[in-house]
Amino acid sequence: MEVHVDRGLCAGSGLCMSYVPAVFDQSEDDGKVLLKAARPEPATAAAVRGAAARCPAGAITLSGRDALSGTDTRGR
């Protein structure tokens, strides 16, 4: 799985960081998402999928193996 974030879309809610702090962080400057791991460990796959699905701004997309529903979701 590969994680992609669009900081331009990010609303700064911090939900992703609370779901998977090993993968997502939040900028102290503007409150927007910071990606810590574009290729997270397989053990975090379910949590990363949950964070992407719950992102209120749709700023997180996943691609590759183990992405949402097993499909490439970039450009959803």
N, CA, C and O atoms as a Tinker XYZ file with bonds, in Angstrom:
   304  protein
     1  N      0.842000   -1.178000    0.000000    73     2
     2  CA     0.000000    0.000000    0.000000    64     1     3
     3  C      0.886000    1.238000    0.000000    63     2     4     5
     4  O      1.905000    1.291000    0.688000    81     3
     5  N      0.484000    2.221000   -0.774000    73     3     6
     6  CA     1.157000    3.507000   -0.764000    64     5     7
     7  C      0.140000    4.575000   -0.397000    63     6     8     9
     8  O     -0.971000    4.598000   -0.927000    81     7
     9  N      0.526000    5.455000    0.509000    73     7    10
    10  CA    -0.346000    6.520000    1.002000    64     9    11
    11  C      0.032000    7.824000    0.312000    63    10    12    13
    12  O      1.209000    8.151000    0.156000    81    11
    13  N     -0.999000    8.559000   -0.096000    73    11    14
    14  CA    -0.809000    9.868000   -0.730000    64    13    15
    15  C     -1.664000   10.876000    0.036000    63    14    16    17
    16  O     -2.808000   10.578000    0.379000    81    15
    17  N     -1.131000   12.044000    0.304000    73    15    18
    18  CA    -1.907000   13.094000    0.951000    64    17    19
    19  C     -1.877000   14.351000    0.085000    63    18    20    21
    20  O     -0.868000   14.675000   -0.542000    81    19
    21  N     -3.006000   15.041000    0.069000    73    19    22
    22  CA    -3.108000   16.316000   -0.638000    64    21    23
    23  C     -3.284000   17.393000    0.428000    63    22    24    25
    24  O     -4.386000   17.612000    0.931000    81    23
    25  N     -2.194000   18.054000    0.759000    73    23    26
    26  CA    -2.244000   19.086000    1.800000    64    25    27
    27  C     -3.152000   20.238000    1.413000    63    26    28    29
    28  O     -3.670000   20.943000    2.279000    81    27
    29  N     -3.348000   20.433000    0.113000    73    27    30
    30  CA    -4.254000   21.485000   -0.346000    64    29    31
    31  C     -5.704000   21.202000    0.009000    63    30    32    33
    32  O     -6.489000   22.128000    0.213000    81    31
    33  N     -6.058000   19.937000    0.083000    73    31    34
    34  CA    -7.422000   19.548000    0.461000    64    33    35
    35  C     -7.598000   19.409000    1.966000    63    34    36    37
    36  O     -8.719000   19.504000    2.467000    81    35
    37  N     -6.518000   19.189000    2.685000    73    35    38
    38  CA    -6.569000   18.890000    4.117000    64    37    39
    39  C     -7.292000   19.983000    4.893000    63    38    40    41
    40  O     -7.030000   21.173000    4.714000    81    39
    41  N     -8.220000   19.550000    5.771000    73    39    42
    42  CA    -8.975000   20.476000    6.614000    64    41    43
    43  C     -8.326000   20.646000    7.985000    63    42    44    45
    44  O     -8.758000   21.489000    8.771000    81    43
    45  N     -7.301000   19.860000    8.279000    73    43    46
    46  CA    -6.604000   19.987000    9.544000    64    45    47
    47  C     -7.344000   19.428000   10.744000    63    46    48    49
    48  O     -7.113000   19.866000   11.871000    81    47
    49  N     -8.226000   18.474000   10.523000    73    47    50
    50  CA    -9.008000   17.911000   11.634000    64    49    51
    51  C     -8.167000   17.045000   12.564000    63    50    52    53
    52  O     -8.491000   16.912000   13.744000    81    51
    53  N     -7.096000   16.456000   12.049000    73    51    54
    54  CA    -6.220000   15.624000   12.863000    64    53    55
    55  C     -6.715000   14.207000   13.085000    63    54    56    57
    56  O     -6.099000   13.452000   13.837000    81    55
    57  N     -7.819000   13.829000   12.444000    73    55    58
    58  CA    -8.336000   12.467000   12.617000    64    57    59
    59  C     -7.323000   11.422000   12.196000    63    58    60    61
    60  O     -7.141000   10.419000   12.886000    81    59
    61  N     -6.666000   11.644000   11.077000    73    59    62
    62  CA    -5.700000   10.658000   10.579000    64    61    63
    63  C     -4.578000   10.440000   11.580000    63    62    64    65
    64  O     -4.152000    9.307000   11.807000    81    63
    65  N     -4.107000   11.509000   12.169000    73    63    66
    66  CA    -3.034000   11.410000   13.149000    64    65    67
    67  C     -3.502000   10.631000   14.375000    63    66    68    69
    68  O     -2.735000    9.860000   14.951000    81    67
    69  N     -4.741000   10.825000   14.770000    73    67    70
    70  CA    -5.234000   10.102000   15.939000    64    69    71
    71  C     -5.443000    8.622000   15.637000    63    70    72    73
    72  O     -5.322000    7.788000   16.535000    81    71
    73  N     -5.756000    8.280000   14.379000    73    71    74
    74  CA    -5.928000    6.883000   13.988000    64    73    75
    75  C     -4.591000    6.160000   13.841000    63    74    76    77
    76  O     -4.433000    5.041000   14.328000    81    75
    77  N     -3.632000    6.796000   13.173000    73    75    78
    78  CA    -2.362000    6.123000   12.878000    64    77    79
    79  C     -1.192000    7.101000   13.038000    63    78    80    81
    80  O     -0.669000    7.611000   12.046000    81    79
    81  N     -0.785000    7.361000   14.274000    73    79    82
    82  CA     0.306000    8.320000   14.490000    64    81    83
    83  C      1.647000    7.871000   13.916000    63    82    84    85
    84  O      2.552000    8.692000   13.759000    81    83
    85  N      1.790000    6.602000   13.605000    73    83    86
    86  CA     3.034000    6.131000   12.987000    64    85    87
    87  C      3.112000    6.527000   11.517000    63    86    88    89
    88  O      4.191000    6.519000   10.925000    81    87
    89  N      1.969000    6.875000   10.929000    73    87    90
    90  CA     1.912000    7.194000    9.496000    64    89    91
    91  C      1.631000    8.678000    9.249000    63    90    92    93
    92  O      2.165000    9.267000    8.310000    81    91
    93  N      0.796000    9.274000   10.091000    73    91    94
    94  CA     0.380000   10.662000    9.893000    64    93    95
    95  C      0.793000   11.539000   11.065000    63    94    96    97
    96  O      0.834000   11.093000   12.211000    81    95
    97  N      1.097000   12.791000   10.757000    73    95    98
    98  CA     1.371000   13.798000   11.776000    64    97    99
    99  C      0.625000   15.055000   11.359000    63    98   100   101
   100  O     -0.004000   15.091000   10.302000    81    99
   101  N      0.695000   16.071000   12.183000    73    99   102
   102  CA     0.011000   17.326000   11.885000    64   101   103
   103  C      1.006000   18.459000   12.044000    63   102   104   105
   104  O      1.705000   18.546000   13.053000    81   103
   105  N      1.067000   19.323000   11.050000    73   103   106
   106  CA     2.001000   20.445000   11.063000    64   105   107
   107  C      1.654000   21.424000   12.184000    63   106   108   109
   108  O      0.491000   21.781000   12.371000    81   107
   109  N      2.658000   21.846000   12.912000    73   107   110
   110  CA     2.447000   22.867000   13.940000    64   109   111
   111  C      2.221000   24.232000   13.308000    63   110   112   113
   112  O      1.635000   25.116000   13.933000    81   111
   113  N      2.681000   24.411000   12.072000    73   111   114
   114  CA     2.537000   25.703000   11.394000    64   113   115
   115  C      1.128000   25.961000   10.882000    63   114   116   117
   116  O      0.556000   27.023000   11.127000    81   115
   117  N      0.565000   24.977000   10.163000    73   115   118
   118  CA    -0.744000   25.213000    9.555000    64   117   119
   119  C     -1.792000   24.163000    9.936000    63   118   120   121
   120  O     -2.932000   24.249000    9.481000    81   119
   121  N     -1.435000   23.186000   10.750000    73   119   122
   122  CA    -2.397000   22.182000   11.203000    64   121   123
   123  C     -2.730000   21.116000   10.190000    63   122   124   125
   124  O     -3.570000   20.254000   10.448000    81   123
   125  N     -2.085000   21.159000    9.040000    73   123   126
   126  CA    -2.399000   20.195000    7.986000    64   125   127
   127  C     -1.569000   18.929000    8.118000    63   126   128   129
   128  O     -0.540000   18.898000    8.793000    81   127
   129  N     -2.045000   17.899000    7.459000    73   127   130
   130  CA    -1.436000   16.573000    7.534000    64   129   131
   131  C      0.002000   16.576000    7.036000    63   130   132   133
   132  O      0.355000   17.256000    6.072000    81   131
   133  N      0.814000   15.790000    7.728000    73   131   134
   134  CA     2.178000   15.502000    7.305000    64   133   135
   135  C      2.292000   13.989000    7.217000    63   134   136   137
   136  O      1.895000   13.280000    8.142000    81   135
   137  N      2.820000   13.502000    6.137000    73   135   138
   138  CA     2.961000   12.072000    5.925000    64   137   139
   139  C      4.309000   11.615000    6.470000    63   138   140   141
   140  O      5.360000   12.084000    6.034000    81   139
   141  N      4.262000   10.699000    7.423000    73   139   142
   142  CA     5.484000   10.177000    8.028000    64   141   143
   143  C      5.964000    8.912000    7.329000    63   142   144   145
   144  O      7.159000    8.616000    7.336000    81   143
   145  N      5.043000    8.164000    6.724000    73   143   146
   146  CA     5.402000    6.895000    6.085000    64   145   147
   147  C      4.507000    6.661000    4.877000    63   146   148   149
   148  O      3.344000    6.287000    5.029000    81   147
   149  N      5.040000    6.877000    3.680000    73   147   150
   150  CA     4.260000    6.676000    2.459000    64   149   151
   151  C      3.953000    5.203000    2.202000    63   150   152   153
   152  O      2.964000    4.872000    1.549000    81   151
   153  N      4.806000    4.326000    2.717000    73   151   154
   154  CA     4.601000    2.873000    2.588000    64   153   155
   155  C      4.579000    2.274000    4.001000    63   154   156   157
   156  O      5.586000    1.761000    4.489000    81   155
   157  N      3.412000    2.351000    4.639000    73   155   158
   158  CA     3.327000    1.887000    6.024000    64   157   159
   159  C      3.458000    0.377000    6.166000    63   158   160   161
   160  O      3.278000   -0.372000    5.207000    81   159
   161  N      3.769000   -0.045000    7.365000    73   159   162
   162  CA     3.888000   -1.463000    7.683000    64   161   163
   163  C      2.553000   -2.161000    7.462000    63   162   164   165
   164  O      1.508000   -1.569000    7.731000    81   163
   165  N      2.554000   -3.398000    6.982000    73   163   166
   166  CA     1.312000   -4.136000    6.762000    64   165   167
   167  C      0.429000   -4.225000    8.004000    63   166   168   169
   168  O     -0.795000   -4.285000    7.884000    81   167
   169  N      1.018000   -4.233000    9.174000    73   167   170
   170  CA     0.238000   -4.320000   10.406000    64   169   171
   171  C     -0.673000   -3.108000   10.615000    63   170   172   173
   172  O     -1.652000   -3.190000   11.356000    81   171
   173  N     -0.355000   -1.991000    9.970000    73   171   174
   174  CA    -1.173000   -0.785000   10.112000    64   173   175
   175  C     -2.165000   -0.593000    8.971000    63   174   176   177
   176  O     -2.883000    0.407000    8.944000    81   175
   177  N     -2.217000   -1.530000    8.034000    73   175   178
   178  CA    -3.047000   -1.369000    6.833000    64   177   179
   179  C     -4.504000   -1.069000    7.153000    63   178   180   181
   180  O     -5.086000   -0.158000    6.564000    81   179
   181  N     -5.101000   -1.812000    8.069000    73   179   182
   182  CA    -6.515000   -1.594000    8.386000    64   181   183
   183  C     -6.739000   -0.197000    8.974000    63   182   184   185
   184  O     -7.709000    0.476000    8.625000    81   183
   185  N     -5.847000    0.234000    9.859000    73   183   186
   186  CA    -5.981000    1.555000   10.458000    64   185   187
   187  C     -5.787000    2.660000    9.418000    63   186   188   189
   188  O     -6.478000    3.678000    9.460000    81   187
   189  N     -4.862000    2.468000    8.496000    73   187   190
   190  CA    -4.632000    3.457000    7.436000    64   189   191
   191  C     -5.857000    3.532000    6.525000    63   190   192   193
   192  O     -6.277000    4.625000    6.144000    81   191
   193  N     -6.431000    2.387000    6.177000    73   191   194
   194  CA    -7.661000    2.392000    5.365000    64   193   195
   195  C     -8.771000    3.138000    6.093000    63   194   196   197
   196  O     -9.514000    3.903000    5.478000    81   195
   197  N     -8.885000    2.918000    7.397000    73   195   198
   198  CA    -9.900000    3.616000    8.187000    64   197   199
   199  C     -9.684000    5.113000    8.200000    63   198   200   201
   200  O    -10.639000    5.880000    8.071000    81   199
   201  N     -8.442000    5.538000    8.354000    73   199   202
   202  CA    -8.132000    6.966000    8.351000    64   201   203
   203  C     -8.476000    7.594000    7.004000    63   202   204   205
   204  O     -9.041000    8.687000    6.955000    81   203
   205  N     -8.140000    6.912000    5.918000    73   203   206
   206  CA    -8.446000    7.438000    4.583000    64   205   207
   207  C     -9.955000    7.531000    4.369000    63   206   208   209
   208  O    -10.450000    8.513000    3.818000    81   207
   209  N    -10.671000    6.519000    4.802000    73   207   210
   210  CA   -12.131000    6.500000    4.619000    64   209   211
   211  C    -12.816000    7.585000    5.446000    63   210   212   213
   212  O    -13.858000    8.101000    5.043000    81   211
   213  N    -12.249000    7.934000    6.585000    73   211   214
   214  CA   -12.875000    8.903000    7.487000    64   213   215
   215  C    -12.365000   10.334000    7.319000    63   214   216   217
   216  O    -12.858000   11.248000    7.980000    81   215
   217  N    -11.396000   10.531000    6.452000    73   215   218
   218  CA   -10.865000   11.882000    6.247000    64   217   219
   219  C    -11.995000   12.787000    5.748000    63   218   220   221
   220  O    -12.540000   12.549000    4.671000    81   219
   221  N    -12.353000   13.822000    6.518000    73   219   222
   222  CA   -13.489000   14.667000    6.132000    64   221   223
   223  C    -13.266000   15.451000    4.845000    63   222   224   225
   224  O    -14.232000   15.865000    4.203000    81   223
   225  N    -12.025000   15.658000    4.462000    73   223   226
   226  CA   -11.734000   16.440000    3.261000    64   225   227
   227  C    -11.356000   15.563000    2.072000    63   226   228   229
   228  O    -11.175000   16.075000    0.967000    81   227
   229  N    -11.233000   14.248000    2.277000    73   227   230
   230  CA   -10.818000   13.376000    1.183000    64   229   231
   231  C     -9.381000   13.618000    0.764000    63   230   232   233
   232  O     -9.023000   13.412000   -0.396000    81   231
   233  N     -8.557000   14.055000    1.707000    73   231   234
   234  CA    -7.173000   14.411000    1.397000    64   233   235
   235  C     -6.228000   13.221000    1.378000    63   234   236   237
   236  O     -5.071000   13.357000    0.980000    81   235
   237  N     -6.708000   12.047000    1.808000    73   235   238
   238  CA    -5.856000   10.859000    1.862000    64   237   239
   239  C     -6.342000    9.853000    0.826000    63   238   240   241
   240  O     -7.513000    9.473000    0.815000    81   239
   241  N     -5.448000    9.435000   -0.026000    73   239   242
   242  CA    -5.769000    8.379000   -0.988000    64   241   243
   243  C     -4.731000    7.277000   -0.861000    63   242   244   245
   244  O     -3.605000    7.501000   -0.417000    81   243
   245  N     -5.139000    6.096000   -1.259000    73   243   246
   246  CA    -4.284000    4.924000   -1.165000    64   245   247
   247  C     -4.170000    4.276000   -2.527000    63   246   248   249
   248  O     -5.101000    4.336000   -3.330000    81   247
   249  N     -3.038000    3.660000   -2.788000    73   247   250
   250  CA    -2.870000    2.934000   -4.041000    64   249   251
   251  C     -2.059000    1.679000   -3.773000    63   250   252   253
   252  O     -1.439000    1.526000   -2.721000    81   251
   253  N     -2.080000    0.801000   -4.736000    73   251   254
   254  CA    -1.291000   -0.409000   -4.628000    64   253   255
   255  C     -1.968000   -1.490000   -3.818000    63   254   256   257
   256  O     -3.162000   -1.436000   -3.523000    81   255
   257  N     -1.163000   -2.465000   -3.472000    73   255   258
   258  CA    -1.641000   -3.621000   -2.736000    64   257   259
   259  C     -2.172000   -3.200000   -1.360000    63   258   260   261
   260  O     -1.585000   -2.347000   -0.693000    81   259
   261  N     -3.268000   -3.797000   -0.952000    73   259   262
   262  CA    -3.904000   -3.553000    0.345000    64   261   263
   263  C     -4.577000   -2.196000    0.451000    63   262   264   265
   264  O     -4.902000   -1.765000    1.558000    81   263
   265  N     -4.797000   -1.509000   -0.663000    73   263   266
   266  CA    -5.511000   -0.229000   -0.616000    64   265   267
   267  C     -6.989000   -0.510000   -0.343000    63   266   268   269
   268  O     -7.401000   -1.667000   -0.248000    81   267
   269  N     -7.760000    0.527000   -0.220000    73   267   270
   270  CA    -9.192000    0.369000    0.030000    64   269   271
   271  C     -9.815000   -0.622000   -0.939000    63   270   272   273
   272  O     -9.642000   -0.506000   -2.152000    81   271
   273  N    -10.515000   -1.561000   -0.421000    73   271   274
   274  CA   -11.202000   -2.590000   -1.209000    64   273   275
   275  C    -10.270000   -3.333000   -2.148000    63   274   276   277
   276  O    -10.728000   -3.977000   -3.092000    81   275
   277  N     -8.957000   -3.253000   -1.901000    73   275   278
   278  CA    -8.007000   -3.945000   -2.753000    64   277   279
   279  C     -7.822000   -3.317000   -4.116000    63   278   280   281
   280  O     -7.295000   -3.956000   -5.026000    81   279
   281  N     -8.252000   -2.060000   -4.273000    73   279   282
   282  CA    -8.127000   -1.387000   -5.570000    64   281   283
   283  C     -7.304000   -0.126000   -5.421000    63   282   284   285
   284  O     -7.085000    0.364000   -4.314000    81   283
   285  N     -6.855000    0.389000   -6.542000    73   283   286
   286  CA    -6.128000    1.644000   -6.562000    64   285   287
   287  C     -7.149000    2.750000   -6.415000    63   286   288   289
   288  O     -8.058000    2.865000   -7.237000    81   287
   289  N     -7.015000    3.590000   -5.352000    73   287   290
   290  CA    -8.009000    4.625000   -5.091000    64   289   291
   291  C     -7.520000    6.029000   -5.427000    63   290   292   293
   292  O     -8.222000    7.003000   -5.156000    81   291
   293  N     -6.338000    6.149000   -6.007000    73   291   294
   294  CA    -5.880000    7.489000   -6.356000    64   293   295
   295  C     -6.837000    8.112000   -7.340000    63   294   296   297
   296  O     -7.289000    7.457000   -8.280000    81   295
   297  N     -7.151000    9.392000   -7.126000    73   295   298
   298  CA    -8.046000   10.116000   -8.027000    64   297   299
   299  C     -9.506000    9.770000   -7.802000    63   298   300   301
   300  O    -10.341000    9.997000   -8.678000    81   299
   301  N     -9.824000    9.218000   -6.628000    73   299   302
   302  CA   -11.226000    8.844000   -6.377000    64   301   303
   303  C    -12.091000   10.038000   -6.333000    63   302   304
   304  O    -13.300000    9.917000   -6.132000    81   303
